[in-house]
XYZ file of C-alpha atoms in Angstrom:
467
model
C -23.322 -5.905 -20.387
C -23.975 -5.153 -24.081
C -20.756 -4.527 -26.035
C -20.443 -1.814 -28.668
C -19.248 -2.534 -32.165
C -15.987 -0.764 -31.348
C -15.392 -2.985 -28.294
C -15.957 -6.145 -30.325
C -13.577 -5.025 -33.057
C -10.852 -4.023 -30.591
C -10.806 -7.507 -29.065
C -11.089 -9.670 -32.189
C -9.639 -7.755 -35.128
C -6.087 -6.647 -35.752
C -5.626 -2.957 -36.646
C -5.236 -3.713 -40.359
C -8.466 -5.758 -40.317
C -10.611 -2.804 -39.300
C -11.065 -1.754 -42.888
C -11.811 -4.786 -45.059
C -14.674 -6.919 -43.817
C -18.216 -7.477 -45.025
C -21.428 -8.062 -43.057
C -20.911 -11.819 -42.816
C -17.408 -11.277 -41.399
C -18.808 -8.903 -38.824
C -21.576 -11.348 -37.853
C -18.916 -14.034 -37.328
C -16.907 -11.599 -35.242
C -19.952 -10.805 -33.107
C -20.521 -14.515 -32.491
C -16.897 -15.049 -31.549
C -17.034 -12.009 -29.268
C -20.136 -13.296 -27.523
C -18.453 -16.642 -26.907
C -15.256 -14.898 -25.767
C -17.068 -12.759 -23.202
C -19.257 -15.670 -22.105
C -16.157 -17.706 -21.269
C -14.475 -14.764 -19.533
C -17.510 -13.993 -17.403
C -17.951 -17.641 -16.466
C -14.320 -17.808 -15.302
C -14.285 -14.388 -13.642
C -16.286 -12.448 -11.079
C -19.633 -10.844 -11.801
C -19.193 -7.653 -13.804
C -18.825 -4.485 -11.764
C -19.278 -0.873 -12.724
C -15.891 0.660 -11.888
C -13.908 1.895 -14.869
C -10.345 0.759 -15.479
C -8.734 4.093 -14.564
C -10.697 4.314 -11.315
C -9.744 0.730 -10.458
C -6.088 1.620 -11.052
C -6.418 4.608 -8.717
C -8.040 2.438 -6.036
C -5.255 -0.156 -6.156
C -2.549 2.520 -6.267
C -4.110 4.268 -3.265
C -3.964 0.988 -1.354
C -0.253 0.673 -2.169
C 0.605 4.292 -1.372
C 0.504 4.488 2.393
C 2.731 4.640 5.417
C 5.562 2.695 3.769
C 6.504 5.546 1.476
C 7.897 7.673 4.315
C 10.209 4.879 5.579
C 11.801 4.032 2.214
C 14.446 6.808 2.237
C 15.816 5.440 5.511
C 16.106 1.969 3.953
C 17.956 3.397 0.937
C 20.254 5.403 3.236
C 21.367 2.153 4.905
C 21.553 0.057 1.729
C 23.213 2.696 -0.455
C 21.638 4.042 -3.632
C 22.823 1.329 -6.042
C 22.042 -1.769 -3.905
C 18.876 -0.076 -2.636
C 17.518 0.463 -6.137
C 18.544 -3.045 -7.232
C 16.780 -4.705 -4.291
C 13.781 -2.420 -4.737
C 13.364 -3.532 -8.364
C 13.617 -7.194 -7.337
C 10.836 -6.636 -4.812
C 8.830 -4.826 -7.514
C 9.165 -7.859 -9.785
C 8.099 -10.256 -7.040
C 5.124 -8.035 -6.194
C 4.075 -8.005 -9.849
C 4.331 -11.783 -10.002
C 2.515 -12.412 -6.710
C -0.409 -10.161 -7.690
C -0.690 -11.768 -11.131
C -0.429 -15.217 -9.552
C -3.256 -14.341 -7.188
C -5.512 -13.467 -10.119
C -4.584 -16.657 -12.009
C -5.237 -18.770 -8.926
C -8.601 -17.060 -8.346
C -9.600 -17.597 -11.993
C -8.583 -21.258 -11.892
C -10.394 -21.932 -8.590
C -13.310 -19.595 -9.461
C -13.052 -18.005 -6.023
C -13.276 -14.224 -5.865
C -12.472 -13.390 -2.265
C -9.040 -13.986 -0.743
C -10.613 -15.933 2.130
C -12.546 -18.258 -0.208
C -9.459 -18.805 -2.352
C -7.306 -19.769 0.639
C -10.085 -22.035 1.920
C -10.483 -23.764 -1.468
C -6.782 -24.663 -1.662
C -5.755 -25.136 1.968
C -9.015 -25.629 3.885
C -9.978 -23.869 7.083
C -6.371 -23.693 8.246
C -5.480 -21.640 5.187
C -8.499 -19.375 5.543
C -7.928 -18.764 9.255
C -4.214 -18.095 8.783
C -5.112 -15.517 6.142
C -7.645 -13.903 8.461
C -5.080 -13.536 11.231
C -2.513 -12.190 8.760
C -4.950 -9.543 7.509
C -5.760 -8.607 11.107
C -2.050 -8.240 11.922
C -1.239 -6.405 8.685
C -4.148 -3.958 8.735
C -4.022 -3.262 12.452
C -0.245 -2.798 12.222
C -0.651 -0.422 9.295
C -3.344 1.547 11.118
C -1.092 1.895 14.167
C 1.674 3.145 11.887
C -0.736 5.671 10.352
C -1.590 6.997 13.811
C 2.105 7.211 14.721
C 2.872 9.164 11.561
C -0.092 11.476 12.135
C 1.247 12.127 15.624
C 4.685 12.894 14.138
C 3.102 15.252 11.626
C 0.847 17.111 14.056
C 3.002 17.149 17.208
C 6.475 16.071 16.153
C 8.933 13.861 17.996
C 11.538 14.616 20.661
C 13.722 16.568 20.876
C 12.442 18.955 18.180
C 8.636 18.616 18.591
C 8.353 20.321 15.220
C 4.794 19.418 14.214
C 2.026 21.465 12.651
C 0.327 22.229 15.962
C 3.490 22.767 18.011
C 4.882 25.105 15.344
C 1.567 26.947 15.133
C 1.555 27.711 18.863
C 5.332 27.985 19.232
C 5.443 25.286 21.928
C 8.240 22.781 21.289
C 7.833 20.613 24.357
C 6.003 17.414 25.223
C 5.128 18.628 28.725
C 2.208 20.899 27.734
C -0.804 18.580 27.846
C -3.003 20.300 25.267
C -0.323 20.009 22.532
C 0.915 16.583 23.662
C 0.638 13.531 21.399
C -1.951 11.669 23.561
C -4.348 14.629 23.673
C -3.977 15.714 20.034
C -4.383 12.177 18.678
C -7.427 11.611 20.915
C -9.042 14.657 19.287
C -8.124 13.340 15.822
C -9.688 9.946 16.595
C -12.917 11.411 17.985
C -13.418 14.295 15.540
C -12.141 12.787 12.264
C -11.441 9.057 12.313
C -14.599 8.163 14.252
C -16.954 9.668 11.638
C -14.935 8.123 8.782
C -15.025 4.568 10.151
C -18.756 4.874 10.886
C -19.595 5.123 7.154
C -21.496 2.020 6.067
C -21.046 2.546 2.317
C -17.552 1.983 0.925
C -18.358 4.067 -2.168
C -18.367 7.199 0.003
C -14.628 6.680 0.545
C -13.978 6.210 -3.179
C -12.881 9.775 -4.032
C -10.182 9.507 -1.373
C -8.267 7.065 -3.609
C -7.440 9.767 -6.117
C -6.648 12.210 -3.310
C -4.175 9.761 -1.775
C -2.250 9.338 -5.035
C -2.222 13.106 -5.713
C -0.949 13.874 -2.198
C 1.807 11.274 -2.564
C 2.757 12.827 -5.900
C 2.960 16.279 -4.320
C 5.164 14.956 -1.503
C 7.514 13.254 -3.964
C 7.693 16.314 -6.231
C 8.481 18.597 -3.302
C 11.343 16.430 -2.023
C 12.706 16.004 -5.561
C 12.671 19.777 -6.128
C 14.419 20.347 -2.790
C 17.067 17.777 -3.744
C 17.530 19.575 -7.064
C 17.930 22.913 -5.287
C 20.421 21.385 -2.835
C 22.427 19.888 -5.676
C 22.491 23.216 -7.537
C 23.842 24.946 -4.418
C 26.286 22.138 -3.607
C 24.537 21.233 -0.338
C 23.672 17.577 -0.854
C 23.808 15.272 2.171
C 26.498 12.671 2.913
C 24.823 9.948 0.864
C 26.440 6.624 -0.112
C 26.315 4.807 -3.435
C 27.139 1.545 -1.643
C 25.964 0.244 1.780
C 26.514 2.558 4.749
C 28.562 0.546 7.257
C 27.683 2.917 10.086
C 23.991 2.087 9.635
C 24.371 -1.584 8.693
C 26.845 -2.795 11.319
C 30.498 -3.761 11.667
C 30.584 -7.553 11.308
C 29.435 -9.682 8.387
C 26.650 -11.276 10.422
C 25.336 -7.862 11.539
C 25.357 -6.593 7.965
C 23.496 -9.651 6.639
C 20.870 -9.521 9.383
C 20.335 -5.775 8.933
C 20.019 -6.132 5.161
C 17.432 -8.902 5.508
C 15.503 -6.941 8.134
C 15.283 -3.946 5.779
C 13.638 -6.033 3.044
C 10.295 -6.345 4.899
C 10.162 -2.545 5.174
C 10.460 -2.335 1.389
C 8.001 -5.169 0.755
C 5.380 -3.469 2.897
C 5.336 -0.622 0.397
C 3.728 -2.948 -2.191
C 1.149 -4.661 0.022
C -2.271 -4.437 -1.626
C -3.125 -8.112 -2.059
C -6.081 -8.081 0.322
C -7.722 -5.404 -1.865
C -6.876 -6.905 -5.272
C -9.817 -9.317 -5.522
C -12.376 -6.696 -4.394
C -10.992 -4.405 -7.108
C -11.326 -7.247 -9.627
C -14.888 -7.910 -8.470
C -15.871 -4.313 -9.139
C -13.971 -3.868 -12.422
C -16.147 -3.096 -15.409
C -16.047 -5.882 -18.070
C -13.599 -8.012 -16.089
C -11.026 -10.043 -18.010
C -7.604 -11.230 -16.918
C -6.097 -8.828 -19.438
C -7.932 -5.827 -17.986
C -7.104 -6.603 -14.360
C -3.483 -7.210 -15.399
C -3.478 -3.710 -16.878
C -4.740 -2.379 -13.545
C -1.949 -4.209 -11.686
C 0.794 -3.034 -14.044
C -0.335 0.584 -14.063
C -0.819 0.801 -10.296
C 2.537 -0.817 -9.510
C 4.336 1.304 -12.107
C 2.885 4.555 -10.751
C 3.808 3.645 -7.179
C 7.276 2.392 -8.125
C 8.089 5.722 -9.775
C 6.801 7.638 -6.741
C 8.640 5.425 -4.251
C 11.984 5.359 -6.069
C 12.056 9.118 -6.737
C 11.238 9.888 -3.094
C 13.773 7.384 -1.738
C 16.622 8.623 -3.941
C 15.777 12.316 -3.467
C 15.466 11.906 0.292
C 18.862 10.209 0.575
C 20.522 12.824 -1.654
C 19.011 15.567 0.461
C 19.553 14.271 4.000
C 22.176 11.518 3.649
C 22.929 9.485 6.766
C 20.719 11.854 8.786
C 17.583 10.525 7.055
C 14.965 9.751 9.701
C 12.877 6.567 9.845
C 9.972 8.857 8.917
C 11.212 11.356 6.333
C 8.515 13.835 7.325
C 10.592 14.446 10.465
C 13.389 15.710 8.204
C 11.020 18.129 6.498
C 11.155 20.727 9.272
C 11.132 24.429 8.328
C 14.488 25.013 10.023
C 16.044 22.167 7.997
C 14.479 23.164 4.663
C 15.487 26.830 5.115
C 18.960 25.756 4.071
C 17.745 25.403 0.486
C 14.889 27.921 0.079
C 13.688 31.100 1.795
C 12.331 30.821 5.382
C 8.774 31.789 4.372
C 8.715 29.313 1.485
C 10.179 26.613 3.744
C 7.482 27.106 6.374
C 4.665 27.084 3.813
C 6.038 24.040 1.991
C 6.528 21.970 5.137
C 3.101 22.941 6.453
C 1.385 22.017 3.159
C 3.200 18.679 2.824
C 2.490 17.600 6.385
C -1.146 18.670 6.438
C -1.965 17.105 3.070
C -0.271 13.831 3.959
C -2.035 13.750 7.310
C -5.408 14.147 5.571
C -4.448 11.348 3.179
C -3.601 9.016 6.058
C -6.921 9.776 7.745
C -8.848 8.743 4.649
C -6.857 5.571 3.974
C -7.062 4.659 7.680
C -10.813 4.207 7.207
C -10.263 1.977 4.147
C -7.926 -0.281 6.127
C -10.422 -0.347 8.979
C -13.104 -1.644 6.608
C -11.204 -4.839 5.747
C -10.070 -5.320 9.358
C -13.599 -4.897 10.716
C -15.040 -7.360 8.156
C -12.417 -9.981 9.001
C -12.936 -9.641 12.761
C -16.718 -9.712 12.395
C -16.559 -12.835 10.261
C -14.272 -14.580 12.759
C -16.303 -13.673 15.840
C -19.891 -13.551 14.570
C -19.778 -15.518 11.316
C -21.047 -12.595 9.213
C -19.295 -9.920 7.160
C -21.010 -6.910 8.719
C -22.971 -6.290 11.909
C -26.236 -4.403 11.746
C -27.403 -1.503 13.900
C -25.293 -0.156 16.751
C -23.054 -3.229 16.751
C -21.424 -1.918 13.570
C -20.599 1.415 15.225
C -19.375 0.002 18.534
C -17.036 -2.437 16.800
C -15.668 0.349 14.591
C -15.023 2.644 17.558
C -13.481 -0.188 19.608
C -10.939 -0.893 16.858
C -9.954 2.775 16.687
C -9.603 2.947 20.489
C -7.274 -0.070 20.645
C -5.165 1.234 17.763
C -4.917 4.612 19.493
C -3.632 3.074 22.740
C -0.976 1.012 20.985
C 0.223 3.981 18.905
C 0.674 6.099 22.043
C 2.552 3.362 23.915
C 4.871 2.458 21.007
C 5.575 5.598 18.937
C 8.460 4.103 16.895
C 7.517 3.819 13.241
C 10.693 1.993 12.155
C 10.250 -0.887 14.582
C 6.523 -1.161 13.826
C 7.194 -1.189 10.079
C 9.877 -3.867 10.445
C 7.764 -6.154 12.624
C 4.558 -5.833 10.598
C 6.412 -6.150 7.304
C 8.333 -9.195 8.541
C 5.212 -11.122 9.483
C 1.756 -10.353 8.141
C 2.744 -8.273 5.117
C 5.226 -10.889 3.869
C 2.693 -13.698 4.419
C -0.171 -11.915 2.630
C 2.029 -10.652 -0.220
C 4.468 -13.473 -0.952
C 4.137 -16.674 1.066
C 0.430 -17.282 0.472
C 0.315 -16.180 -3.225
C 3.387 -18.318 -3.905
C 1.807 -21.312 -2.170
C -1.440 -20.751 -4.071
C 0.235 -20.800 -7.480
C 2.120 -23.979 -6.478
C -1.135 -25.641 -5.442
C -3.176 -24.709 -8.519
C -3.297 -27.447 -11.155
C -1.740 -26.524 -14.507
C 0.833 -23.969 -13.364
C 3.873 -23.852 -15.645
C 7.474 -24.445 -14.618
C 8.254 -20.708 -14.591
C 5.291 -20.011 -12.314
C 6.254 -22.849 -9.996
C 9.848 -21.622 -9.746
C 8.815 -18.037 -9.020
C 6.148 -19.257 -6.607
C 8.777 -21.244 -4.744
C 11.071 -18.204 -4.686
C 8.273 -16.110 -3.163
C 7.621 -18.695 -0.441
C 11.289 -19.266 0.448
C 12.211 -15.579 0.402
C 9.122 -14.728 2.447
C 9.989 -17.271 5.136
C 13.602 -16.060 5.326
C 12.554 -12.411 5.571
C 9.987 -13.202 8.248
C 12.351 -15.144 10.507
C 15.290 -12.758 10.208
C 13.116 -9.642 10.411
C 11.377 -10.764 13.594
C 14.638 -11.803 15.283
C 16.333 -8.547 14.303
C 13.423 -6.341 15.414
C 12.682 -8.060 18.724
C 16.104 -9.205 19.917
C 18.897 -7.381 18.057
C 17.744 -3.757 18.020
């Protein structure tokens, strides 16, 4: 792509050099710029056409998902101070693992996650990544369906969802407002058409929508917490760990703390979409994709931390595993007028539900490609095979979400296995395996691998056998 004079100057000249140079200096700068971009393009993916801000929105939209609604519960158990401290540690590890993934891809000159794993660890590495993506994406999609069911129908004993509130039926016994029937309609009428789209660009605008909706949710909860604080009605929150939620003995506390970490780490999972974003970034360089990573993680960290702290301040130890269940009109009426409470809760739930529908289709895209490659040896089926595979995935996810409507357990199990592997174990192993990594990178890579293994083992044991 032809570079403008301004682009060349911005890369090669310091600010004070912009004023004093003659034609020969500029010709030298042009030559150096051409060599600079030639080397960058040789070591990076083919240039895409997505601007930096749009790439940031796409990566941020991948990060903002189901995990955001479970974070307040994690902070309620950990306490505000330890919760924020652990959250920032996880943020730092996520930043490192994403940057390490880019450095490993640049060094190996592989620009899909599957190719990168195959280049360093052979078919075993590639297949293990495929199965991790299948587990992570399918688990996330199930969680999305569970949350949509909570939003539209509600959960016992309140059944305070959009549809149940609209018709004034707060019972799970009426079939036409029950979770199985309502979610079947959602899958057929909305998710089916979305997953049948063959062009990923048609889902692009949803990235910005997802971030905006998350921002609205966070702002609403923060404003409610401010109103509650002004009226002296804050919840029974804890600055330090809540023993009632963590357990009584030392071993119970340790196991519970380690099982909460995967729930937090799942909030930052976007690694399977990082290399596609890099592939489509306009004028790719490591510096530009690093800017995308930093901006996306920073935006999401602010959103996540404000929501988690505000939610705990507002609801205290009564914080639900899905904070949307706390945002019922009858609960919010304590802080604002009944009419405003009803409108606010309705708007938050409906907007977030629409966001989940759109991001569900984006997750389905990566899952469908991975399954198709494993079974048929190609990335995408042609003709009706594409549609039938898409609908089959949605049908299976629907069945699982109806049979296991517990978002906390699903988040813990998925976060403890596939999410930790994709986000920490594999990136850490990749940076350790790439020739030329510095001591700092090797240490942090080892930390990612060790911490990931510990979180996986303890999280699985806690979720399956101790809860």
